[in-house]
Coordinates of C-alpha atoms in Angstrom, one line a residue:
Chain A
M1 CA 79.3 109.6 36.0
A2 CA 78.7 112.1 38.7
S3 CA 80.3 111.5 42.1
T4 CA 80.4 113.4 45.3
S5 CA 83.4 115.5 45.5
R6 CA 86.2 115.2 48.0
R7 CA 88.0 118.3 49.0
D8 CA 91.5 117.2 48.0
A9 CA 93.7 119.1 45.6
L10 CA 93.9 116.2 43.1
A11 CA 90.3 116.1 42.2
L12 CA 89.1 119.7 42.4
P13 CA 90.4 123.2 42.3
E14 CA 89.4 125.1 45.3
V15 CA 86.2 126.6 44.1
Q16 CA 82.8 127.3 45.7
C17 CA 79.5 128.2 44.3
P18 CA 79.2 132.0 44.7
N19 CA 75.6 131.7 45.8
H20 CA 75.9 128.7 48.1
P21 CA 79.4 128.7 49.6
D22 CA 78.6 125.8 51.9
A23 CA 77.2 123.5 49.3
L24 CA 79.2 120.4 48.4
L25 CA 79.9 120.5 44.7
V26 CA 79.1 117.6 42.5
E27 CA 81.4 116.4 39.8
D28 CA 80.2 115.4 36.4
H29 CA 82.9 113.3 34.8
R30 CA 81.3 113.0 31.4
A31 CA 81.1 116.6 30.8
G32 CA 84.1 117.5 33.0
D33 CA 82.0 119.9 35.0
V34 CA 81.7 120.8 38.7
I35 CA 78.1 121.7 39.5
C36 CA 76.4 123.2 42.5
P37 CA 73.5 120.9 43.6
E38 CA 71.5 123.8 45.0
C39 CA 71.2 126.0 42.1
G40 CA 72.7 124.1 39.2
L41 CA 75.4 126.6 38.5
V42 CA 78.5 125.1 36.7
V43 CA 81.3 126.3 39.0
G44 CA 84.3 124.8 37.4
D45 CA 85.0 123.1 34.1
R46 CA 87.7 121.3 32.3
V47 CA 88.2 119.1 35.4
I48 CA 91.1 116.7 35.2
D49 CA 89.8 113.1 35.1
V50 CA 91.7 110.9 37.6
G51 CA 90.2 107.7 36.3
A52 CA 92.2 105.1 34.5
E53 CA 93.4 106.0 31.0
W54 CA 93.0 102.5 29.6
R55 CA 90.9 99.6 30.6
T56 CA 92.8 96.4 29.9
F57 CA 90.7 93.2 30.0
T58 CA 93.3 90.6 29.0
K59 CA 95.3 89.0 31.8
E60 CA 98.2 88.0 29.6
I61 CA 101.3 90.1 29.9
A62 CA 101.2 92.4 26.9
T63 CA 104.5 93.5 25.5
K64 CA 103.4 97.1 26.0
D65 CA 101.2 98.2 28.9
P66 CA 99.5 101.2 27.5
S67 CA 99.0 102.8 31.0
R68 CA 101.3 105.7 31.3
V69 CA 101.1 106.0 35.1
G70 CA 102.6 102.7 36.1
D71 CA 102.0 100.8 39.4
A72 CA 100.5 102.2 42.5
Q73 CA 103.1 103.9 44.7
N74 CA 104.3 101.9 47.7
P75 CA 105.1 104.7 50.0
L76 CA 105.8 102.6 53.0
L77 CA 108.6 100.6 51.5
N78 CA 110.3 102.6 48.8
G79 CA 110.6 106.0 50.3
G80 CA 108.1 107.4 47.8
D81 CA 110.7 108.5 45.2
L82 CA 109.4 110.1 42.1
T83 CA 112.4 109.3 40.0
T84 CA 112.2 108.2 36.5
T85 CA 114.6 106.0 34.6
I86 CA 115.4 105.6 30.9
S87 CA 114.1 102.3 29.6
K88 CA 115.7 100.0 27.0
G89 CA 115.5 101.3 23.5
T90 CA 113.2 99.6 21.0
G91 CA 114.2 100.9 17.6
A92 CA 117.2 99.7 15.6
A93 CA 119.2 102.8 16.4
S94 CA 119.4 101.9 20.0
F95 CA 121.7 98.9 19.3
D96 CA 125.3 99.3 18.2
E97 CA 127.1 96.9 15.8
F98 CA 127.5 94.0 18.3
G99 CA 123.9 93.9 19.3
T100 CA 124.3 95.3 22.8
S101 CA 122.2 98.3 23.6
K102 CA 123.9 101.6 23.5
Y103 CA 122.4 103.0 26.6
Q104 CA 123.0 100.6 29.4
N105 CA 122.2 102.4 32.6
R106 CA 119.9 100.0 34.4
R107 CA 121.6 99.4 37.7
T108 CA 121.2 102.6 39.7
M109 CA 118.6 101.8 42.4
S110 CA 119.4 102.9 45.9
S111 CA 120.8 99.9 47.9
S112 CA 118.3 100.3 50.7
D113 CA 115.4 100.2 48.2
R114 CA 116.9 97.1 46.7
A115 CA 117.3 95.5 50.1
M116 CA 113.7 96.4 50.9
L117 CA 112.4 95.0 47.6
N118 CA 114.3 91.8 48.0
A119 CA 113.1 91.4 51.6
S120 CA 109.6 92.1 50.5
R121 CA 109.8 89.5 47.9
E122 CA 111.2 87.0 50.4
I123 CA 108.5 87.8 52.9
T124 CA 105.8 87.4 50.4
T125 CA 107.2 84.0 49.3
M126 CA 107.5 82.8 52.9
A127 CA 104.0 84.0 53.8
D128 CA 102.6 82.4 50.7
R129 CA 104.0 79.0 51.8
L130 CA 102.4 79.4 55.2
N131 CA 99.1 80.8 53.8
L132 CA 99.4 83.9 55.8
P133 CA 96.9 86.8 55.2
G134 CA 97.8 90.2 54.0
N135 CA 97.7 92.0 57.3
I136 CA 100.5 89.8 58.6
I137 CA 102.5 90.4 55.4
D138 CA 102.0 94.2 55.8
R139 CA 103.0 94.1 59.4
T140 CA 106.1 92.1 58.6
N141 CA 107.1 94.6 55.9
H142 CA 106.6 97.4 58.4
L143 CA 108.7 95.7 61.0
F144 CA 111.5 95.0 58.5
K145 CA 111.5 98.6 57.4
H146 CA 111.9 99.8 61.0
V147 CA 114.6 97.3 61.7
Y148 CA 116.4 98.1 58.5
E149 CA 116.3 101.8 59.1
Q150 CA 117.6 101.5 62.6
K151 CA 120.8 99.8 61.3
R152 CA 121.4 98.1 64.7
L153 CA 121.1 94.6 63.1
K154 CA 123.3 95.4 60.1
G155 CA 125.5 92.4 60.4
W156 CA 122.7 89.9 60.1
S157 CA 121.5 88.6 56.8
N158 CA 118.4 90.2 55.5
D159 CA 116.7 86.8 55.2
A160 CA 117.2 86.1 58.9
I161 CA 115.8 89.5 59.8
A162 CA 112.9 88.9 57.5
S163 CA 112.1 85.5 59.0
A164 CA 112.3 86.9 62.5
C165 CA 110.0 89.8 61.5
L166 CA 107.6 87.3 60.1
Y167 CA 107.6 85.4 63.4
I168 CA 107.1 88.6 65.4
A169 CA 104.2 89.7 63.1
C170 CA 102.4 86.4 63.5
R171 CA 102.8 86.7 67.3
Q172 CA 101.6 90.3 67.3
E173 CA 98.6 89.5 65.3
G174 CA 97.6 86.9 67.8
V175 CA 98.2 83.9 65.6
P176 CA 101.7 82.7 66.5
R177 CA 103.6 80.3 64.4
T178 CA 106.2 78.1 66.0
F179 CA 109.9 78.7 65.2
K180 CA 110.0 75.4 63.5
E181 CA 107.1 76.4 61.1
I182 CA 109.0 79.5 60.1
C183 CA 112.2 77.4 59.7
A184 CA 110.3 75.1 57.3
V185 CA 109.7 78.0 54.9
S186 CA 112.9 79.8 55.4
R187 CA 116.5 78.9 54.7
I188 CA 117.6 80.3 58.1
S189 CA 118.3 78.0 61.1
K190 CA 116.1 78.1 64.2
K191 CA 119.0 79.3 66.2
E192 CA 119.7 82.3 64.0
I193 CA 116.0 83.2 63.8
G194 CA 115.8 83.0 67.6
R195 CA 118.8 85.3 68.0
C196 CA 117.5 87.8 65.5
F197 CA 114.1 87.7 67.2
K198 CA 115.5 88.7 70.5
L199 CA 117.7 91.4 69.0
I200 CA 114.8 92.9 67.0
L201 CA 112.6 93.0 70.2
N202 CA 115.5 94.9 71.8
A203 CA 116.0 97.2 68.9
L204 CA 112.3 98.1 68.5
E205 CA 111.7 98.1 72.2
T206 CA 108.6 96.1 71.9
S207 CA 107.5 92.9 73.5
V208 CA 105.3 90.1 72.5
D209 CA 102.8 88.1 74.6
L210 CA 103.7 84.7 75.9
I211 CA 102.5 81.8 73.7
T212 CA 99.7 79.6 75.1
T213 CA 98.6 76.1 74.2
G214 CA 95.4 77.3 72.7
D215 CA 97.1 79.4 70.0
F216 CA 98.0 76.3 68.0
M217 CA 95.1 74.0 68.6
S218 CA 93.0 74.9 65.6
R219 CA 95.9 74.7 63.2
F220 CA 97.3 71.4 64.4
C221 CA 94.0 69.7 64.7
S222 CA 92.8 70.7 61.3
N223 CA 96.1 69.7 59.7
L224 CA 95.6 66.3 61.4
G225 CA 92.0 66.2 60.2
L226 CA 90.5 65.9 63.6
P227 CA 86.8 66.9 64.1
K228 CA 85.8 69.9 66.1
Q229 CA 84.8 67.9 69.2
V230 CA 88.3 66.5 69.5
Q231 CA 89.8 70.0 68.9
M232 CA 87.7 71.5 71.6
A233 CA 88.5 68.6 74.0
A234 CA 92.2 69.0 73.3
T235 CA 92.1 72.7 74.0
F236 CA 90.3 72.1 77.2
I237 CA 92.7 69.4 78.3
A238 CA 95.8 71.6 77.6
R239 CA 94.3 74.5 79.4
K240 CA 93.4 72.4 82.4
A241 CA 96.8 70.7 82.5
V242 CA 98.5 74.1 82.6
E243 CA 96.1 75.4 85.3
L244 CA 96.7 72.3 87.5
D245 CA 100.4 72.8 86.9
L246 CA 100.9 69.2 85.9
V247 CA 103.4 70.1 83.1
S248 CA 105.5 72.8 84.7
G249 CA 108.5 73.7 82.7
R250 CA 107.3 72.0 79.5
S251 CA 107.0 74.1 76.3
P252 CA 103.4 74.9 75.4
I253 CA 103.8 73.2 72.1
S254 CA 104.7 69.9 73.7
V255 CA 101.7 70.2 76.1
A256 CA 99.4 71.0 73.2
A257 CA 100.7 68.0 71.3
A258 CA 100.2 65.7 74.3
A259 CA 96.7 67.1 74.8
I260 CA 95.9 66.4 71.1
Y261 CA 97.2 62.9 71.5
M262 CA 95.1 62.2 74.6
A263 CA 91.9 63.7 73.0
S264 CA 92.4 61.9 69.7
Q265 CA 93.1 58.5 71.5
A266 CA 89.9 58.9 73.4
S267 CA 87.9 59.6 70.3
A268 CA 87.2 57.7 67.2
E269 CA 90.0 59.4 65.2
K270 CA 93.1 58.0 66.8
K271 CA 96.4 59.6 65.8
T272 CA 99.8 58.2 66.6
E273 CA 102.5 60.2 68.4
K274 CA 104.5 60.2 65.2
E275 CA 101.8 61.9 63.2
I276 CA 101.2 64.5 65.8
G277 CA 104.9 65.0 66.2
D278 CA 105.3 65.6 62.4
I279 CA 102.6 68.3 62.4
A280 CA 103.6 70.0 65.6
G281 CA 107.3 69.8 65.1
V282 CA 107.8 68.0 68.3
A283 CA 109.7 64.8 68.8
D284 CA 107.5 61.8 69.6
V285 CA 109.5 61.1 72.8
T286 CA 108.7 64.6 73.9
I287 CA 105.0 64.0 73.4
R288 CA 105.4 60.8 75.4
Q289 CA 107.0 62.6 78.3
S290 CA 104.4 65.3 78.5
Y291 CA 101.6 62.6 78.1
R292 CA 103.1 60.7 81.0
L293 CA 102.7 63.9 83.1
I294 CA 99.1 64.4 82.3
Y295 CA 97.9 60.8 82.1
P296 CA 97.4 60.3 85.9
R297 CA 94.8 63.1 86.0
A298 CA 93.2 62.3 82.7
A299 CA 89.8 62.0 84.3
D300 CA 89.9 65.6 85.5
L301 CA 91.2 67.0 82.3
F302 CA 88.5 66.0 79.8
P303 CA 85.6 68.4 79.3
P304 CA 82.4 67.2 81.0
D305 CA 80.4 67.0 77.7
F306 CA 83.0 64.9 75.8
R307 CA 81.7 61.8 74.1
F308 CA 84.3 59.1 74.6
D309 CA 84.8 56.5 72.0
T310 CA 86.9 54.5 74.3
H311 CA 87.6 55.1 78.0
K312 CA 90.8 53.1 77.8
L313 CA 93.6 55.6 77.1
P314 CA 97.0 54.2 76.1
Q315 CA 99.4 54.1 79.0
M316 CA 103.1 54.6 78.5
Chain B
M1 CA 137.2 103.2 119.7
D2 CA 136.7 105.8 117.0
Q3 CA 139.1 103.8 114.9
N4 CA 136.9 100.9 115.2
S5 CA 133.9 102.7 114.1
T6 CA 135.3 104.5 111.0
P7 CA 135.3 101.5 108.7
F8 CA 131.5 101.3 109.2
Q9 CA 130.8 104.8 108.4
G10 CA 132.0 104.1 104.9
L11 CA 129.8 101.2 104.6
A12 CA 126.7 103.2 105.5
S13 CA 126.4 104.8 102.1
P14 CA 123.7 103.0 100.1
T15 CA 125.1 101.9 96.8
G16 CA 122.1 100.6 95.0
A17 CA 119.2 103.0 95.2
M18 CA 117.6 101.7 92.1
T19 CA 117.5 98.0 92.8
P20 CA 114.9 96.3 95.0
G21 CA 116.3 94.9 98.2
M22 CA 119.2 96.0 100.3
P23 CA 122.6 96.3 98.9
I24 CA 124.1 94.4 101.7
F25 CA 127.5 93.3 100.3
S26 CA 129.3 96.5 99.5
P27 CA 132.6 96.2 97.7
M28 CA 134.5 97.2 100.8
M29 CA 133.8 94.0 102.6
P30 CA 137.0 92.0 102.5
Y31 CA 136.0 88.5 101.6
G32 CA 138.7 86.8 99.6
S33 CA 139.1 89.1 96.6
G34 CA 141.6 86.7 95.2
L35 CA 144.4 89.2 95.0
T36 CA 145.5 89.0 98.6
P37 CA 147.3 85.8 99.5
Q38 CA 145.0 83.8 101.8
P39 CA 145.0 80.2 102.6
V40 CA 142.6 78.3 100.4
T41 CA 140.4 77.0 103.2
N42 CA 139.4 80.5 104.3
T43 CA 137.8 81.5 101.0
N44 CA 134.5 79.9 102.0
S45 CA 132.3 82.9 101.9
L46 CA 130.1 81.8 104.8
S47 CA 132.9 81.5 107.3
I48 CA 134.3 84.9 106.4
L49 CA 130.8 86.5 106.8
E50 CA 130.3 84.9 110.2
E51 CA 133.6 86.2 111.3
Q52 CA 132.6 89.6 110.2
Q53 CA 129.3 89.3 112.0
R54 CA 131.1 88.5 115.2
Q55 CA 133.6 91.3 114.7
Q56 CA 130.9 93.9 113.9
Q57 CA 128.7 92.9 116.8
Q58 CA 131.7 93.1 119.1
Q59 CA 132.6 96.5 117.8
Q60 CA 129.1 97.6 118.1
A61 CA 129.1 96.6 121.7
N62 CA 132.4 98.5 122.2
A63 CA 131.7 101.7 120.4
G64 CA 129.2 104.2 121.5
L65 CA 127.9 104.9 125.0
P66 CA 127.9 102.1 127.4
G67 CA 124.5 100.5 128.1
T68 CA 122.4 102.4 125.6
S69 CA 124.5 101.6 122.5
G70 CA 123.2 98.1 122.6
Q71 CA 119.7 99.3 122.2
T72 CA 120.0 102.2 119.8
P73 CA 121.0 100.3 116.7
Q74 CA 117.7 98.4 116.8
L75 CA 115.7 101.6 116.7
F76 CA 117.3 102.7 113.5
H77 CA 117.0 99.2 112.1
S78 CA 113.3 98.6 112.7
Q79 CA 112.3 100.3 109.5
S80 CA 114.7 98.3 107.3
V81 CA 115.1 94.9 108.8
G82 CA 112.4 92.9 110.4
G83 CA 113.8 93.2 113.9
T84 CA 116.1 90.2 113.6
T85 CA 119.3 92.0 114.4
T86 CA 120.5 89.6 117.0
T87 CA 120.8 86.5 114.8
A88 CA 124.0 86.2 112.8
L89 CA 122.4 85.7 109.3
P90 CA 124.5 87.0 106.5
G91 CA 122.0 89.6 105.5
N92 CA 121.3 91.4 108.8
T93 CA 124.7 93.0 109.2
P94 CA 124.2 96.4 110.8
L95 CA 126.0 98.6 108.5
Y96 CA 126.8 101.4 110.9
T97 CA 127.3 102.0 114.5
A98 CA 125.2 104.4 116.6
T99 CA 127.7 106.7 118.3
P100 CA 126.6 110.2 119.1
L101 CA 129.2 111.5 116.6
T102 CA 128.1 109.6 113.6
P103 CA 125.2 111.0 111.6
M104 CA 122.2 108.7 111.3
T105 CA 122.5 107.6 107.8
P106 CA 119.7 105.1 107.2
I107 CA 120.0 102.1 104.9
T108 CA 117.6 102.6 102.0
P109 CA 115.2 99.8 101.9
S110 CA 113.6 99.4 98.5
T111 CA 111.3 96.6 99.7
P112 CA 109.8 97.2 103.1
A113 CA 110.6 94.8 105.8
S114 CA 112.7 92.6 103.5
E115 CA 114.5 89.8 105.4
S116 CA 117.6 88.3 103.9
S117 CA 117.1 85.1 102.1
G118 CA 119.6 83.1 104.1
I119 CA 120.6 81.4 100.9
V120 CA 124.1 82.0 99.6
P121 CA 124.8 81.3 95.9
Q122 CA 127.6 78.9 95.4
L123 CA 130.3 79.7 92.8
Q124 CA 130.5 77.1 90.1
N125 CA 133.0 78.5 87.6
I126 CA 135.5 81.3 87.4
V127 CA 137.1 82.4 84.1
S128 CA 140.3 84.3 84.4
T129 CA 143.0 85.6 82.0
V130 CA 146.7 86.2 82.6
N131 CA 149.5 87.3 80.4
L132 CA 152.6 85.2 80.5
G133 CA 154.6 88.0 78.9
C134 CA 156.5 86.1 76.2
K135 CA 155.8 84.5 72.9
L136 CA 155.2 80.7 73.1
D137 CA 155.8 77.9 70.7
L138 CA 152.7 75.9 71.0
K139 CA 154.0 72.8 69.2
T140 CA 156.8 72.2 71.8
I141 CA 154.4 72.8 74.6
A142 CA 151.9 70.3 73.2
L143 CA 154.6 67.7 72.6
R144 CA 156.4 68.0 75.9
A145 CA 153.7 68.8 78.4
R146 CA 151.4 66.3 79.8
N147 CA 147.6 66.6 79.4
A148 CA 147.9 69.1 76.6
E149 CA 146.1 68.9 73.3
Y150 CA 146.7 71.1 70.3
N151 CA 144.8 70.9 67.0
P152 CA 145.8 74.0 65.1
K153 CA 143.2 73.3 62.3
R154 CA 140.4 73.4 64.9
F155 CA 141.6 76.0 67.4
A156 CA 144.7 78.1 67.6
A157 CA 145.6 77.3 71.2
V158 CA 146.9 74.6 73.4
I159 CA 144.3 73.1 75.8
M160 CA 145.9 72.0 79.0
R161 CA 144.3 70.5 82.0
I162 CA 145.5 70.0 85.6
R163 CA 143.8 67.9 88.2
E164 CA 144.2 70.1 91.3
P165 CA 142.4 72.5 91.2
R166 CA 140.4 70.8 88.4
T167 CA 140.8 73.4 85.7
T168 CA 141.4 73.8 82.0
A169 CA 143.6 76.4 80.4
L170 CA 143.8 77.8 76.8
I171 CA 147.3 78.9 76.1
F172 CA 147.8 81.1 73.0
S173 CA 151.0 81.7 71.1
S174 CA 151.0 85.3 72.0
G175 CA 151.6 84.3 75.6
K176 CA 148.1 85.0 76.9
M177 CA 146.2 82.4 78.8
V178 CA 142.6 81.8 79.8
C179 CA 142.0 79.6 82.9
T180 CA 138.5 78.1 83.4
G181 CA 136.8 75.7 85.7
A182 CA 137.9 76.9 89.1
K183 CA 135.4 77.2 92.0
S184 CA 136.9 80.2 93.7
E185 CA 139.1 83.2 93.0
E186 CA 142.0 81.8 95.0
Q187 CA 141.8 78.5 93.2
S188 CA 141.7 80.2 89.9
R189 CA 144.8 82.2 90.7
L190 CA 146.6 79.1 92.0
A191 CA 145.7 77.2 88.9
A192 CA 146.9 79.9 86.7
R193 CA 150.2 80.0 88.5
K194 CA 150.5 76.2 88.1
Y195 CA 150.0 76.5 84.4
A196 CA 152.6 79.3 84.3
R197 CA 155.0 77.1 86.1
V198 CA 154.5 74.3 83.7
V199 CA 155.2 76.7 80.8
Q200 CA 158.2 78.0 82.6
K201 CA 159.6 74.5 83.2
L202 CA 159.4 73.9 79.5
G203 CA 161.9 76.6 79.0
F204 CA 159.9 79.7 78.3
P205 CA 160.6 82.9 80.3
A206 CA 157.0 83.0 81.7
K207 CA 155.9 85.8 83.9
F208 CA 152.6 86.3 85.7
L209 CA 151.2 89.6 84.5
D210 CA 147.7 91.2 84.7
F211 CA 145.9 88.3 86.3
K212 CA 142.2 89.3 86.0
I213 CA 139.0 87.4 86.7
Q214 CA 136.8 87.9 83.8
N215 CA 133.6 86.0 84.7
M216 CA 132.1 84.3 87.7
V217 CA 129.2 81.9 87.6
G218 CA 127.1 81.1 90.6
S219 CA 124.0 79.0 91.3
C220 CA 121.5 78.5 94.0
D221 CA 118.1 77.1 94.8
V222 CA 115.3 79.2 96.3
K223 CA 113.5 76.0 97.2
F224 CA 110.1 76.9 95.8
P225 CA 108.6 76.8 92.3
I226 CA 108.3 80.1 90.5
R227 CA 105.6 81.4 88.1
L228 CA 107.8 82.6 85.2
E229 CA 104.8 83.8 83.2
G230 CA 104.0 86.3 86.0
L231 CA 107.6 87.4 86.2
V232 CA 107.9 88.1 82.5
L233 CA 104.7 90.1 82.6
T234 CA 105.8 92.5 85.3
H235 CA 109.5 92.7 84.5
Q236 CA 109.1 92.9 80.8
Q237 CA 112.0 95.3 80.2
F238 CA 114.5 93.0 82.0
S239 CA 113.1 89.5 81.3
S240 CA 113.1 87.3 78.2
Y241 CA 111.1 84.1 78.5
E242 CA 110.7 82.0 75.3
P243 CA 109.8 78.4 76.2
E244 CA 110.5 77.4 72.6
L245 CA 114.0 78.7 72.7
F246 CA 115.1 78.0 76.3
P247 CA 113.1 76.6 79.3
G248 CA 114.4 79.3 81.7
L249 CA 113.7 83.0 82.0
I250 CA 116.7 85.2 81.2
Y251 CA 116.7 88.1 83.5
R252 CA 119.2 90.9 82.7
M253 CA 119.7 92.9 85.9
I254 CA 120.9 96.4 85.3
K255 CA 122.6 97.0 88.6
P256 CA 124.7 95.0 89.2
R257 CA 125.1 94.0 85.6
I258 CA 124.3 90.3 86.0
V259 CA 122.4 87.9 83.9
L260 CA 120.2 85.4 85.8
L261 CA 118.7 82.3 84.4
I262 CA 115.6 81.5 86.5
F263 CA 113.9 78.2 86.2
V264 CA 110.5 76.9 87.1
S265 CA 111.9 74.5 89.7
G266 CA 113.4 77.4 91.7
K267 CA 117.0 77.0 90.6
V268 CA 118.8 80.2 89.7
V269 CA 122.0 80.6 87.8
L270 CA 123.8 83.9 88.0
T271 CA 126.6 84.9 85.6
G272 CA 128.5 87.8 84.3
A273 CA 130.1 88.9 87.6
K274 CA 133.6 90.3 87.9
V275 CA 133.6 90.1 91.7
R276 CA 131.9 87.7 94.1
G277 CA 129.9 90.6 95.7
E278 CA 128.0 91.2 92.5
I279 CA 126.6 87.7 92.5
Y280 CA 125.5 88.0 96.1
E281 CA 124.0 91.4 95.5
A282 CA 122.1 90.3 92.5
F283 CA 120.7 87.3 94.3
E284 CA 119.6 89.5 97.2
N285 CA 117.9 91.8 94.7
I286 CA 116.1 89.0 92.9
Y287 CA 115.0 87.0 96.0
P288 CA 112.1 89.2 97.1
I289 CA 110.9 89.4 93.5
L290 CA 110.9 85.6 93.2
K291 CA 109.1 85.3 96.5
G292 CA 106.4 87.4 95.0
F293 CA 106.0 84.9 92.2
R294 CA 106.0 81.8 94.2
K295 CA 103.6 79.1 92.9
T296 CA 100.9 78.6 95.5
T297 CA 99.7 75.1 94.5

């Protein structure tokens, strides 16, 4: 099928129509021709087709993939090498008398590439568990590559660096995950991730925005199954509480959890401190402490259009 | 009279041009460096500073022309200190005398009209090391000394404690010793000497080589709440504030190289100093910054 040409060396030789040098030439893949649209002159022929060689429709893993070009290049991660390797032999002659293959060279891959691939796999696994979108995964891979190339954090395990990069990527994309959420999908302890996080920020000379209570509301509330009204009320309560400086010195996660507790207890969907603590990663005594700080001004904290199921909030 | 004024010429050189606030406590001010033998009661920083104030004001009155010398220092001062030169606050020390022979070297004020805070950080902990100069047998020390614990599977040193000054020492088999818990340089040195004497009485040829203070920790209270979010926004390259990891803001000052933990309540912890002056200097540097981030409610 014809397609408009792009002036890159892959698709076209550098030709122009002699009569219309400014005309954009049109490719005809079926005939392999490059045609001038103004006069119809065939300018170039025997054009190399860059389309796929085979079209495979089966999803099952065939023993032989007939495509002779392989996977798409991953230039950002593997350094874009064009090396080739000798694959395992298939015929009978490639095995010696004991059944082992005669040509065994399978291990030479540069160590940095192997580290990157392992980290990439780990990052994809962690992000998959957290249901993170592709842009965060890409950003994490980029961050890991930068940190790995810098070699300043060489002593730290790659998994710790990958987890910290994932945390930073989530923060940078505006959807922060708490350290405890990252810990839940990683084998690294919160302390180590925290240390790596600070070191990576130093090494890359970047900074991240401070977390706010509103960043976590939608996730926590939907995990608890709370309706939108309650979520909006909780967001408002938490923001108001921070503005009025009722909860100075408390972590924003604890304030958010206490706000969700207050909003849910005032609505029809009441959640206990334990449930909220499980979702938010906060101890229920911590929620109780923060709740005690916001309870006295509860009347000021609710949004004006909130429909109360009960006006009697639990007091503790 | 010239002899009186020369010490102050040396102090006139501004040391910290990059830091905000005046470098008031230059390393030449002799307040209890810990190496000179002084009675323990005199190492209270405040008393020494007040003594210096009196000395300097006396010498100011003596040096220079009679009559006019009392007035001229204030002229030079008005740009740097808010005109409070007569009160004996620990920050308002006039750092030079105005004789006709001395050149007018102004103090570099990084923050205009910055008054001193009037708050002096209190030292909470001093860590020092000393080399006893001989190999020690930790088992005999642990068995014969009082208040000594030794668990080689957990840690390869004897942990010894004395009650006065209340300190703890880690004594290693190489003969090196770490002394922690003292509240002043003199107390740290005295405690280290006591530990060395204990080891000596147990029969080892202990000496007292290379006593060095490795770390000093101080704390103080600015008495007003602080907006840490604002501070981390403006001083991003020095501050680290992660409420999930630690409730305080960690401020790494470049000059002097001190780490400050700043809390919302207004309490400040300063650590990483090798000499007392660094703690004071760091606090004087941070105080105007913290005043700028005072919570207004």
